[in-house]
Tab-separated table of C-alpha atoms in Angstrom:
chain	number	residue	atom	x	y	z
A	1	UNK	CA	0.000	0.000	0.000
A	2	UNK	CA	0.987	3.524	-1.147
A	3	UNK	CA	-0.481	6.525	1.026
A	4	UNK	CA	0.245	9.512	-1.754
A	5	UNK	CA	-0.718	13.313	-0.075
A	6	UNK	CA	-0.535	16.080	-1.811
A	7	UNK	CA	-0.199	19.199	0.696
A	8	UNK	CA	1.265	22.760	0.352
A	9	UNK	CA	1.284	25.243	2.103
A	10	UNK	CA	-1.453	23.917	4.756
A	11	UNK	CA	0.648	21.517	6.198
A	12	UNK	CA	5.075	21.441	5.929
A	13	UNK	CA	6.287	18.014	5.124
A	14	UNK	CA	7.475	17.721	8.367
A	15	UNK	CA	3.899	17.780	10.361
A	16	UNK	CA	2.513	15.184	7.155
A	17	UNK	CA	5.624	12.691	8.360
A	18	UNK	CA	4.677	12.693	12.354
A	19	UNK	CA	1.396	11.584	11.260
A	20	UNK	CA	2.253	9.354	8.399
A	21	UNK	CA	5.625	8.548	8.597
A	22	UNK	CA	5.444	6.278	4.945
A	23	UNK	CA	3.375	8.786	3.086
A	24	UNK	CA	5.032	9.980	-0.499
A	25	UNK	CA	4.647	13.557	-0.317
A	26	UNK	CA	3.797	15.497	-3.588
A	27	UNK	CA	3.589	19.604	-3.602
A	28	UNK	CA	-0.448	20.952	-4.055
A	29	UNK	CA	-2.042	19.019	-6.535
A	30	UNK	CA	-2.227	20.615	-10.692
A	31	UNK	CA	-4.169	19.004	-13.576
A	32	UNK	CA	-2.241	16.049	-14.652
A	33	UNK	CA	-1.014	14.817	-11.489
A	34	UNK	CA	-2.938	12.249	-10.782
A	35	UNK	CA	-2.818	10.943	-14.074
A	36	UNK	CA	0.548	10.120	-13.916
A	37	UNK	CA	0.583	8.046	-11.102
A	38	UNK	CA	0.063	4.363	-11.343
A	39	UNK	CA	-2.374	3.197	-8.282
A	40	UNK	CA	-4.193	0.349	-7.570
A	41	UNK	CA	-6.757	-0.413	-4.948
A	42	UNK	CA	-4.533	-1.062	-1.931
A	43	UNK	CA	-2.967	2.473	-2.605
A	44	UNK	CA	-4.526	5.875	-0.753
A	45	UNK	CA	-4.598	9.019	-2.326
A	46	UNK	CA	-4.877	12.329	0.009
A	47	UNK	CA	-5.949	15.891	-1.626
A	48	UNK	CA	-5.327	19.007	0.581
A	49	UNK	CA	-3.974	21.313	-1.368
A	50	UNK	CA	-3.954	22.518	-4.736
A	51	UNK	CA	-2.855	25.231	-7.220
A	52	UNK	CA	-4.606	28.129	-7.128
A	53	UNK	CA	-5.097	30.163	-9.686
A	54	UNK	CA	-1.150	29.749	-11.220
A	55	UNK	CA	-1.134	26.829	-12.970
A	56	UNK	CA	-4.303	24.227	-14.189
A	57	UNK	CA	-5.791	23.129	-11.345
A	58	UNK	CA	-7.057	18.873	-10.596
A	59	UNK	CA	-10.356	18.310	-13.003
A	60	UNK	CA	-12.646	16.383	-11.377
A	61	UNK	CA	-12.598	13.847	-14.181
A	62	UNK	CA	-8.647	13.016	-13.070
A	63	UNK	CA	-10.390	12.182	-9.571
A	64	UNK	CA	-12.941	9.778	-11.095
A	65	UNK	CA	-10.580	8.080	-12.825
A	66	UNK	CA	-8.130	7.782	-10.216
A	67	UNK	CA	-11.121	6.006	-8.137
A	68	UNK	CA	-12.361	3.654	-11.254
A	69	UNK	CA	-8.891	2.415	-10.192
A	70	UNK	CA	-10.530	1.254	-6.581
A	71	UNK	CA	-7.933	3.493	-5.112
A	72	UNK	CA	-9.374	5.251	-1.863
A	73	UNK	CA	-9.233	9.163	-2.443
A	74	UNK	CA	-9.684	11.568	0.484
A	75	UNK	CA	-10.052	15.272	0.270
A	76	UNK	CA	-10.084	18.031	2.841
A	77	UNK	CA	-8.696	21.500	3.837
A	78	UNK	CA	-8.481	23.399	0.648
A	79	UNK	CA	-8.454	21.901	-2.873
A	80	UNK	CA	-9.361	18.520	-1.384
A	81	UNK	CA	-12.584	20.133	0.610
A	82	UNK	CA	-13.597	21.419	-2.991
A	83	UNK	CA	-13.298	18.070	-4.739
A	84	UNK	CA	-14.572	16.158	-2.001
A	85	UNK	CA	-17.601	18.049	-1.704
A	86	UNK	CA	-18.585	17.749	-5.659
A	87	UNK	CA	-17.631	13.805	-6.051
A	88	UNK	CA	-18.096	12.182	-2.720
A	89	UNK	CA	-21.171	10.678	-4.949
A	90	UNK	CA	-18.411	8.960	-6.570
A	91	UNK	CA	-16.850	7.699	-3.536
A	92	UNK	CA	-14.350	10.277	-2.811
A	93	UNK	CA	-14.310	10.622	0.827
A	94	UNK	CA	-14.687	14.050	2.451
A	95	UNK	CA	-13.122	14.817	5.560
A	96	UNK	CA	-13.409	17.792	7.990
A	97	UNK	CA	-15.603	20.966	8.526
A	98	UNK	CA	-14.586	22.451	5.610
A	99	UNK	CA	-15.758	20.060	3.553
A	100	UNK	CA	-19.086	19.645	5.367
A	101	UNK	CA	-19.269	23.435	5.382
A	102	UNK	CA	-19.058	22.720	1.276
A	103	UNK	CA	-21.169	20.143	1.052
A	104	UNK	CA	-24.007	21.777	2.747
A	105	UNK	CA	-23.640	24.648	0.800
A	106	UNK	CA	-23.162	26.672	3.425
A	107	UNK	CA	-19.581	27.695	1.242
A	108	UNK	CA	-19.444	28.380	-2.512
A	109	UNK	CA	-16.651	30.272	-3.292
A	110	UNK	CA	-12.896	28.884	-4.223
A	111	UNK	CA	-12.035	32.196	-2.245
A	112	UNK	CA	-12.842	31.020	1.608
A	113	UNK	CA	-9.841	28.591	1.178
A	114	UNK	CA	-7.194	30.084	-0.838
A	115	UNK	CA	-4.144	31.584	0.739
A	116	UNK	CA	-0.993	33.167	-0.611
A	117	UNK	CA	2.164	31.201	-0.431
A	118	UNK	CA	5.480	30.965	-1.669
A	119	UNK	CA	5.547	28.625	-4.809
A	120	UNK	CA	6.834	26.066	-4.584
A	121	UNK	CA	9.140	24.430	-0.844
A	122	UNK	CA	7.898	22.905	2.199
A	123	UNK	CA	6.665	25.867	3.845
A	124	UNK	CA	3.566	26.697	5.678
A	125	UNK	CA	1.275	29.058	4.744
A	126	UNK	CA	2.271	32.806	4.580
A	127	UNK	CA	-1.681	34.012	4.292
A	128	UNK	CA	-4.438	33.879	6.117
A	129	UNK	CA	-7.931	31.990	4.763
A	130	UNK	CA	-11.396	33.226	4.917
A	131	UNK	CA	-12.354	29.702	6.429
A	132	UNK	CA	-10.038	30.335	8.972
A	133	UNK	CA	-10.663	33.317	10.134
A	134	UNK	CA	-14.302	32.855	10.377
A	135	UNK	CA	-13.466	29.505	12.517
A	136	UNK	CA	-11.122	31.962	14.508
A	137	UNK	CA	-14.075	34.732	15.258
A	138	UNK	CA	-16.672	32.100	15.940
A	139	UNK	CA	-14.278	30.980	18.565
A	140	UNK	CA	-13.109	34.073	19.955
A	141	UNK	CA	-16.753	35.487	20.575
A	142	UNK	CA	-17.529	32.385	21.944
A	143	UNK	CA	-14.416	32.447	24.483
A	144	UNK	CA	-15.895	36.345	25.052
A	145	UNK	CA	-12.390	37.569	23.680
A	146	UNK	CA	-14.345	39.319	21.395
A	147	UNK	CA	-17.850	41.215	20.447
A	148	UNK	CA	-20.220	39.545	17.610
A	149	UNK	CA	-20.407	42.591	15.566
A	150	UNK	CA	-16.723	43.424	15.602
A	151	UNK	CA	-16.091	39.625	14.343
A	152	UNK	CA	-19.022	40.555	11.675
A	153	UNK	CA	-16.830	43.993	10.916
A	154	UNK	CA	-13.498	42.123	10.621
A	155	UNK	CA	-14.713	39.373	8.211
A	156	UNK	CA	-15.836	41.995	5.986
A	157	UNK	CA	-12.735	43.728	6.189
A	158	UNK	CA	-11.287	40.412	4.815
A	159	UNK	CA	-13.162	39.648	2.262
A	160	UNK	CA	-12.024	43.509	0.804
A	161	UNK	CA	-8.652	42.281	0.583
A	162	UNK	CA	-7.443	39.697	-2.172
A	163	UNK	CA	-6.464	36.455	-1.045
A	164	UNK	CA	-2.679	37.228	-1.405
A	165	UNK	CA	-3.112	39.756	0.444
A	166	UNK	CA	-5.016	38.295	3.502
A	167	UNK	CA	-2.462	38.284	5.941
A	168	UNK	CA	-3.199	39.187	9.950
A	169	UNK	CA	-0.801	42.948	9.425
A	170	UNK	CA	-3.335	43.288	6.779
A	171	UNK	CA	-6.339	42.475	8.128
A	172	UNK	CA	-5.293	45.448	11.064
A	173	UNK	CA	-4.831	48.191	8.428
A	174	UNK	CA	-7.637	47.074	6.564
A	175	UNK	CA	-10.021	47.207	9.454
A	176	UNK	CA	-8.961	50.606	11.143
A	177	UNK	CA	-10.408	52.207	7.963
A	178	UNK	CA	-13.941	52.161	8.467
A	179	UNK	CA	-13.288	52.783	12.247
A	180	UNK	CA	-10.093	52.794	14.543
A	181	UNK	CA	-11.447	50.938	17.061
A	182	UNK	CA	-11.547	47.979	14.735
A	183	UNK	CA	-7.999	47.842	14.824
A	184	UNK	CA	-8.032	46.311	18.348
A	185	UNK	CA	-10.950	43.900	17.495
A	186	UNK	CA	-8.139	42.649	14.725
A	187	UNK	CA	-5.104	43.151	17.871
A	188	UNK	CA	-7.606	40.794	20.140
A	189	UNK	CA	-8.639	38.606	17.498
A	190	UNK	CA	-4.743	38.082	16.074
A	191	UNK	CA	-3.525	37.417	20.372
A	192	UNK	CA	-6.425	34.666	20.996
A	193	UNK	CA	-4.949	32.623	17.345
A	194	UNK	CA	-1.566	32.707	18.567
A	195	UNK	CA	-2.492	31.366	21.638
A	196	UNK	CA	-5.151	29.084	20.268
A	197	UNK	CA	-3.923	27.703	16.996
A	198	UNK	CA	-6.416	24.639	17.758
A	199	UNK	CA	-8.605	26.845	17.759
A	200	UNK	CA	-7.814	29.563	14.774
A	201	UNK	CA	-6.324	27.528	12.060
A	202	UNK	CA	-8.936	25.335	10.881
A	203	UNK	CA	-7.653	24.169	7.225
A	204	UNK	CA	-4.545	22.596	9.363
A	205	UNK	CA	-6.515	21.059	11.961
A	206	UNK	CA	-9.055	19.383	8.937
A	207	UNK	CA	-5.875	18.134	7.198
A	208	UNK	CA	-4.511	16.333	10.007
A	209	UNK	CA	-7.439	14.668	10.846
A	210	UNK	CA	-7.457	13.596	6.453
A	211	UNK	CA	-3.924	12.114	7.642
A	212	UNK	CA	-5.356	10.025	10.628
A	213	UNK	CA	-8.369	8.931	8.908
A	214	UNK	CA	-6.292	7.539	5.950
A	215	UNK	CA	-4.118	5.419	8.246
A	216	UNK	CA	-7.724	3.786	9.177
A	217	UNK	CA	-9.645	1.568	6.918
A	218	UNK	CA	-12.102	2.474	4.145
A	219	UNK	CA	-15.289	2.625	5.910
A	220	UNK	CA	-17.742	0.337	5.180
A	221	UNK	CA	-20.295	3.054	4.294
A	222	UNK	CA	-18.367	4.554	1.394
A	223	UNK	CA	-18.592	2.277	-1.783
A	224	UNK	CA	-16.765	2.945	-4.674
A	225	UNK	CA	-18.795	3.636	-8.150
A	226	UNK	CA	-17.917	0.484	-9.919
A	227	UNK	CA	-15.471	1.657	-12.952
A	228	UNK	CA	-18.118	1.147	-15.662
A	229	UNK	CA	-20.599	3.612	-13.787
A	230	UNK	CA	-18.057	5.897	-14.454
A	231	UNK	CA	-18.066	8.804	-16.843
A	232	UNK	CA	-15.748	8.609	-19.342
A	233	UNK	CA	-14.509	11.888	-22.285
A	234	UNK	CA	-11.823	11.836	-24.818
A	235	UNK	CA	-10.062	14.830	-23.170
A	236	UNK	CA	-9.706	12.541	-20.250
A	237	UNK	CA	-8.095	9.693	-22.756
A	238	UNK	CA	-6.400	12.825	-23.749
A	239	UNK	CA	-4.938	13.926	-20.694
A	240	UNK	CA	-4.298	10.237	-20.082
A	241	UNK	CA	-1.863	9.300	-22.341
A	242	UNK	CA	-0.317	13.512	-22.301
A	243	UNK	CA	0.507	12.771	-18.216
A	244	UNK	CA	0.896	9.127	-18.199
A	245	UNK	CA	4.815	7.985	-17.817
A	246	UNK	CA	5.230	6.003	-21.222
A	247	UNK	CA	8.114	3.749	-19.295
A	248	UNK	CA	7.689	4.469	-15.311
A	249	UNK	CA	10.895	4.664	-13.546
A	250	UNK	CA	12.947	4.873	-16.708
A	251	UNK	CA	11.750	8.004	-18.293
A	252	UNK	CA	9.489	9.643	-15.976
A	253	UNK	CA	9.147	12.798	-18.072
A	254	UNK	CA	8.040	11.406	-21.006
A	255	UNK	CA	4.558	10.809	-21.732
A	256	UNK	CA	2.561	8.049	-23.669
A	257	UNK	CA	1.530	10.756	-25.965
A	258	UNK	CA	5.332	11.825	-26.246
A	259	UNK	CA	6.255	8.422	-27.777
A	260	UNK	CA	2.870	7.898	-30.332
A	261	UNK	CA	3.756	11.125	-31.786
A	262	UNK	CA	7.121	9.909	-32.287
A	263	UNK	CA	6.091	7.028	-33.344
A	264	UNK	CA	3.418	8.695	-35.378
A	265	UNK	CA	6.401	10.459	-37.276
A	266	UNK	CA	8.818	8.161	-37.555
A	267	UNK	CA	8.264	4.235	-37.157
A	268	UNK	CA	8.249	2.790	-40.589
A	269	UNK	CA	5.238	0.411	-40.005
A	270	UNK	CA	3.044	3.733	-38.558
A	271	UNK	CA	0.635	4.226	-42.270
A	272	UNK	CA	-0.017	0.477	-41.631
A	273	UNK	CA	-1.119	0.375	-38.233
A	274	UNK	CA	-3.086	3.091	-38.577
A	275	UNK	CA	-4.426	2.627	-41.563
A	276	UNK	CA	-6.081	-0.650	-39.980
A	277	UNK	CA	-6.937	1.267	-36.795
A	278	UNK	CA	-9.224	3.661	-39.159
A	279	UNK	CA	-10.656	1.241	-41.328
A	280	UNK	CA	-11.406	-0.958	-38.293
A	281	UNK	CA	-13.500	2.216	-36.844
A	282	UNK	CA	-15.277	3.298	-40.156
A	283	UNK	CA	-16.405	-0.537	-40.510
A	284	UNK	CA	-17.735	-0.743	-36.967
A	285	UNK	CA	-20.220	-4.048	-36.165
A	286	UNK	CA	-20.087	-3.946	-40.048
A	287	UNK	CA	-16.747	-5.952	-39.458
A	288	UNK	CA	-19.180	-8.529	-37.461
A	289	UNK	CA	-21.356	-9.079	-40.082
A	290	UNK	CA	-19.279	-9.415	-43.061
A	291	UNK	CA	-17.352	-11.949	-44.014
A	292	UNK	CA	-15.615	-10.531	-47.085
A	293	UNK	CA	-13.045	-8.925	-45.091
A	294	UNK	CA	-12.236	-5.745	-43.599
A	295	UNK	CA	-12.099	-3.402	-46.439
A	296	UNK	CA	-15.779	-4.661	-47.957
A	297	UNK	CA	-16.686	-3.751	-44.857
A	298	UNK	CA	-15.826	-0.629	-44.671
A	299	UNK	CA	-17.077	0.055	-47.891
A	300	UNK	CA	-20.524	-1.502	-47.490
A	301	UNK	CA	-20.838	1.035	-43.992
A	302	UNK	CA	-19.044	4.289	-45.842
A	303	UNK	CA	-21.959	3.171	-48.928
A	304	UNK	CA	-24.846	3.263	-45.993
A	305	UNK	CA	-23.387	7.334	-45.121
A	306	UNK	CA	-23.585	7.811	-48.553
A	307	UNK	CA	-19.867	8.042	-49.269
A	308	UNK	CA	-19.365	6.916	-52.511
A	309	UNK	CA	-16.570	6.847	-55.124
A	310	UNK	CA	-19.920	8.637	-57.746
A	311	UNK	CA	-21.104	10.671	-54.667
A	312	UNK	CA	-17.554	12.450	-54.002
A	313	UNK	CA	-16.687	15.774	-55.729
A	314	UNK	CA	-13.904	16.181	-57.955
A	315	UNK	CA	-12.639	18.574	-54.936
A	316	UNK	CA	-12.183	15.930	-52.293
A	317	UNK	CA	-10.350	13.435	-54.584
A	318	UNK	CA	-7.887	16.266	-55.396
A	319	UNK	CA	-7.556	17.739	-51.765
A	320	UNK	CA	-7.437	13.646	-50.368
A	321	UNK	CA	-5.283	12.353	-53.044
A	322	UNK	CA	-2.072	13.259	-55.156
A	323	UNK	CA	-2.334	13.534	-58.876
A	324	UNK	CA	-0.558	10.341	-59.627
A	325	UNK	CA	-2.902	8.833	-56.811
A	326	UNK	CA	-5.981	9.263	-58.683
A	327	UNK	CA	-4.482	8.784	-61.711
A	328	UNK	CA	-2.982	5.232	-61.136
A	329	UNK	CA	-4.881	3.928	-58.365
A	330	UNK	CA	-8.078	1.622	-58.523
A	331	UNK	CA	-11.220	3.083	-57.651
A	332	UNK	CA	-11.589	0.724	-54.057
A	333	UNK	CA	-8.181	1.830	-53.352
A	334	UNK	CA	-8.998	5.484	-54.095
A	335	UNK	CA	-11.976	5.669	-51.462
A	336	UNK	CA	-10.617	3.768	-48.981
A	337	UNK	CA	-7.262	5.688	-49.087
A	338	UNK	CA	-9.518	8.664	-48.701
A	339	UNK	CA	-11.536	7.378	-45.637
A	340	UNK	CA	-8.506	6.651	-43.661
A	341	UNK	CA	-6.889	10.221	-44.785
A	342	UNK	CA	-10.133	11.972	-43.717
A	343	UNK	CA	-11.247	9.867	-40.575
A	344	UNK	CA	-11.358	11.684	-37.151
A	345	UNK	CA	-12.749	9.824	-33.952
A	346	UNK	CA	-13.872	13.386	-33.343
A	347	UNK	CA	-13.659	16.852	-35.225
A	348	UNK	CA	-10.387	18.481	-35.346
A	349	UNK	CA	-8.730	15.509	-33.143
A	350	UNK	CA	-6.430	13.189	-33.495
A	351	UNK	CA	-7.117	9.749	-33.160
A	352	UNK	CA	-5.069	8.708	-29.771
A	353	UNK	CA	-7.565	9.850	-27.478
A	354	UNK	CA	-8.534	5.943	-26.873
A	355	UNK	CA	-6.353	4.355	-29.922
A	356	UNK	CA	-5.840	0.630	-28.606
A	357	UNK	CA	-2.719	-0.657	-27.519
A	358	UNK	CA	-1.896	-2.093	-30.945
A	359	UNK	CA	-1.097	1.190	-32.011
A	360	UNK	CA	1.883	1.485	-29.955
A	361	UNK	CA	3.942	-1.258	-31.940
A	362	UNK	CA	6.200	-3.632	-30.389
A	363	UNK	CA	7.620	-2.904	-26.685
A	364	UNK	CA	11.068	-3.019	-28.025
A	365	UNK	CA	10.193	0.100	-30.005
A	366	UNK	CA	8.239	1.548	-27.354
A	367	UNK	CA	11.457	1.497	-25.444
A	368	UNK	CA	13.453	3.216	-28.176
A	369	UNK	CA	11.001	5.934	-28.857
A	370	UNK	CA	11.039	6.623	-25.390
A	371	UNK	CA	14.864	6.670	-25.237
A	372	UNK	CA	14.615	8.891	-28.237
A	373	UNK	CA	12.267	11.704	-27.073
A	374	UNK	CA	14.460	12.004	-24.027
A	375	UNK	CA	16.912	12.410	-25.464
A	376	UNK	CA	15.872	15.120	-28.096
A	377	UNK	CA	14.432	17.060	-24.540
A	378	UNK	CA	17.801	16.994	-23.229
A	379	UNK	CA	19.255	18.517	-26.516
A	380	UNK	CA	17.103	21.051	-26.993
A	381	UNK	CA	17.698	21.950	-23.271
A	382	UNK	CA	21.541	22.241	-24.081
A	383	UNK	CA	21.293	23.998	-27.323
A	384	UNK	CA	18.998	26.687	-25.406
A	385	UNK	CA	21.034	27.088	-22.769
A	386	UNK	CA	23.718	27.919	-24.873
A	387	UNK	CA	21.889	30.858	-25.833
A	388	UNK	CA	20.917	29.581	-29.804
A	389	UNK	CA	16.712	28.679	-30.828
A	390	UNK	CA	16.157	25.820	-28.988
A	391	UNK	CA	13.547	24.876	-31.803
A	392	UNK	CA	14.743	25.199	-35.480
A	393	UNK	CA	12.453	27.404	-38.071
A	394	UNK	CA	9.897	26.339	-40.306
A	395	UNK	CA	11.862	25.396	-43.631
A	396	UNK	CA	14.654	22.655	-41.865
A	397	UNK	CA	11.390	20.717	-40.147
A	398	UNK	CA	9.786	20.909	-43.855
A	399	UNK	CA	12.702	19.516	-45.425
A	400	UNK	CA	13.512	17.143	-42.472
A	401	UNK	CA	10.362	15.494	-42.635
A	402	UNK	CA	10.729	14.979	-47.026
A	403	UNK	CA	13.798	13.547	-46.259
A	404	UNK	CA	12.460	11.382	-43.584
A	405	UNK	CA	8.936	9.910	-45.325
A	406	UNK	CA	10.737	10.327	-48.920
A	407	UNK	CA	8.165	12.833	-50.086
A	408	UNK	CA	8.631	15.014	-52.617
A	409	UNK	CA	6.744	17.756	-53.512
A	410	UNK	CA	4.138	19.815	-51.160
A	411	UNK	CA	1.466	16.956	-52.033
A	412	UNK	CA	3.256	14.315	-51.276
A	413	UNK	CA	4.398	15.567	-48.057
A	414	UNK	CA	0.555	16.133	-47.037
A	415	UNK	CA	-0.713	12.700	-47.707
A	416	UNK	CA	2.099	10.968	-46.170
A	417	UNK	CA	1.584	12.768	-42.902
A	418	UNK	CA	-2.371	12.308	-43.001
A	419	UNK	CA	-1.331	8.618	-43.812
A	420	UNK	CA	-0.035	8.655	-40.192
A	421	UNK	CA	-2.886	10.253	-38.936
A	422	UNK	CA	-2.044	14.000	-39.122
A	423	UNK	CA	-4.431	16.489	-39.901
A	424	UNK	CA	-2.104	18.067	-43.034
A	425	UNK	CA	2.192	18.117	-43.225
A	426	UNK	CA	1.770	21.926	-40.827
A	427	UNK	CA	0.366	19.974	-37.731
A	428	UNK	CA	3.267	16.863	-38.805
A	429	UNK	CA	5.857	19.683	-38.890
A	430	UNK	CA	4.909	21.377	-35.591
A	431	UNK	CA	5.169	17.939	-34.062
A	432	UNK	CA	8.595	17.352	-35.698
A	433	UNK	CA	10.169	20.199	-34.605
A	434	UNK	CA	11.993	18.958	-31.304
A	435	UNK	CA	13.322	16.007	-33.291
A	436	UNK	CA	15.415	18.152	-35.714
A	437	UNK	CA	18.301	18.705	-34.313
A	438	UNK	CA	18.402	15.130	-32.852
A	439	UNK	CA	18.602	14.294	-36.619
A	440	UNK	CA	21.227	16.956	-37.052
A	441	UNK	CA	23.471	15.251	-34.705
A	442	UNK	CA	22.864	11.990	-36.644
A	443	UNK	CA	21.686	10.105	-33.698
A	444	UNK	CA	17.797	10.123	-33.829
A	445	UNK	CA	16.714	6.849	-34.560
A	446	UNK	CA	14.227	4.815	-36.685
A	447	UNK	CA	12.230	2.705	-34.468
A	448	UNK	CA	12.006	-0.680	-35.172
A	449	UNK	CA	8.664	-2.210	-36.811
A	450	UNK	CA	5.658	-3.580	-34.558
């Protein structure tokens, strides 16, 4: 079991190891995150804090998929609280007042929990939160430290400040200017904190108890969605395969969508593959019920749509097909090189979003592709440190990519890259363009065939 808990600035490493001393600490949690870790359903994942606003912050569908996993996510404090209170429906466990505060909708706003911080270290928190202070007042007037309607004057003197700015100094100046005497009320309220932090900072106590209650069992009264209840969207296969590690522990950095779009450029057997992924899609439970073979039925379902080799203009054969294409080629093998030039699982999109695993070719070239987009980051890192474009202009990636497919001519170059799944050569080139000077130095190599 893995206890993963992702906390900054509520809580310093330190006070997350006295409570769980085997946790893997991560800094507040950004879109992508979770993605990229591999869990299973012994592992725990705890959400406390998260970006806010620099930087994307956790979707809710990385959550959902991180529990279609069976792995136990807990939320509380700040970011957590949030996520907690929209998908504990899903089985994401809440934990705290915040998050019941949330989840009664007695909260609404992203702004009761967010705090200004440094950016990135294990420090604690350098602001003060809405949350907090409200905790803080309800307390003090309780304790008689301090009047009702000054704590009523001194949140509203908090909420004029930005979040970054809430700090206790802060507060004091902000709350002399509607009346001086305020500024005591702030001077009381800011003495009773520092001697009752158990009572002032409530995001911190919240998060400890999300420690503690991860070192306990799931509870029998939360059940997990099961994983087919679950909503799935191609941005999340998107995001999937852009934050998933394509070879954990080896290349960390590189993603599964880093090595299919080298792949996509540069493995010889790539038109092949996908040109059977397409095909395979266009013919959908066509395939089932034919028994002439894949590209009848592909044909038979492109002839129910209406797509036709007499129904076509003479404008998509020319803008699908090269001259000597529709010159020399038969007219099956005209229309079904233009389905698999022109299909899209959606508009505008490439096809990876949830391309099977067959796409990826063999493991050995897996490997290699990851090996080689590594090392093309690391070049480009040295070449831009050196002060020279760390990305070469337009005309070398043109020509790079001729030389590589063996296309010649503007044409050409176009249907070999929608061959491979590319929306025209532009979108192949912008894709090519860390690889260059890889192939400069004379070391970027040709992955081996599926």
């Amino acid at each position: 079991m893995t206890l993963h808990v992702y906390v900054g600035p509520t809580l310093t490493w330190d006070d997350v190891l006295r409570v769980a001393p085997r946790a893997v600490i991560h800094g507040p949690v950004r879109h992508g995150d979770l993605l990229a870790l591999r869990t299973g359903p012994d592992d725990t994942v705890v959400i406390i804090d998260g970006v806010f606003p620099r930087g994307a912050p956790v979707r809710h569908e990385e959550i959902i998929d991180v529990l279609a996993r069976g792995t136990r996510v807990l939320g509380a404090s700040g970011t957590g609280a949030l996520r907690a209170a929209e998908l504990w429906p899903y089985g994401m466990e809440g934990v705290g007042l915040v998050f019941g505060m949330y989840a009664q909708g007695a909260l609404d706003s992203d702004d009761e929990v967010a705090v200004g911080h440094a950016s990135s270290g294990n420090r604690r928190q350098s602001g003060l939160s809405l949350v907090s202070l409200r905790w803080t007042i309800t307390n003090a007037v309780a304790a008689d430290v301090l009047r009702a309607a000054d704590g009523e004057a001194l949140l509203a003197a908090a909420r004029t400040l930005h979040y970054t700015e809430r700090t206790w100094a802060a507060l004091g100046r902000a709350a002399r200017q509607p009346h001086p005497a305020s500024a005591e009320a702030a001077r009381a309220l800011r003495e009773f904190a520092r001697r009752r932090p158990e009572l002032s900072d409530l995001k911190r106590r919240d998060a400890l108890a999300a420690l503690s209650h991860s070192l306990e069992g799931r509870p029998a009264s939360v059940t997990p969605v099961p994983a087919w209840m679950l909503p799935r969207t191609m941005r999340l296969e998107h995001w999937r395969r852009a934050f998933r590690p394509a070879v954990p522990g080896r290349h960390d950095a590189v993603s599964e969508l880093d090595v299919l779009r080298f792949q996509q450029l540069y493995a010889p057997d790539f038109p092949a593959r996908y040109r059977r992924f397409a095909l395979t899609r266009i013919a959908g439970p066509r395939l089932a019920a034919e028994d002439r073979g894949l590209a009848h039925a592909v044909l038979a379902a492109a002839g129910e749509r209406g797509i036709t080799h007499e129904a076509l203009p003479a404008e998509a054969w020319s803008y699908w097909l090269t001259p000597e294409e529709r010159r020399d080629f038969s007219a099956e093998r005209r229309l079904l090189t233009l389905l698999v030039r022109s299909f899209r699982g959606a508009p505008g999109t490439a096809p990876f979003h949830d391309a099977p695993d067959e796409l990826r070719g063999s493991d050995e070239a897996w490997r290699a592709s990851a090996d080689a987009v590594a090392a093309a980051a690391g070049l480009n890192e040295r070449t831009g440190a050196d002060g020279t474009l760390r990305q070469p202009p337009p005309a070398p990636v043109h020509g790079h990519l001729e030389d590589a497919w063996r296309a010649d001519g503007p044409e050409a170059l176009d249907a070999a890259a929608r061959d491979r799944g590319f929306l025209s050569a532009a979108e192949a080139e912008e894709a090519a363009r860390p690889f260059v000077l890889l192939h400069r130095a004379g070391t970027l190599p040709r992955p081996a065939s599926a």
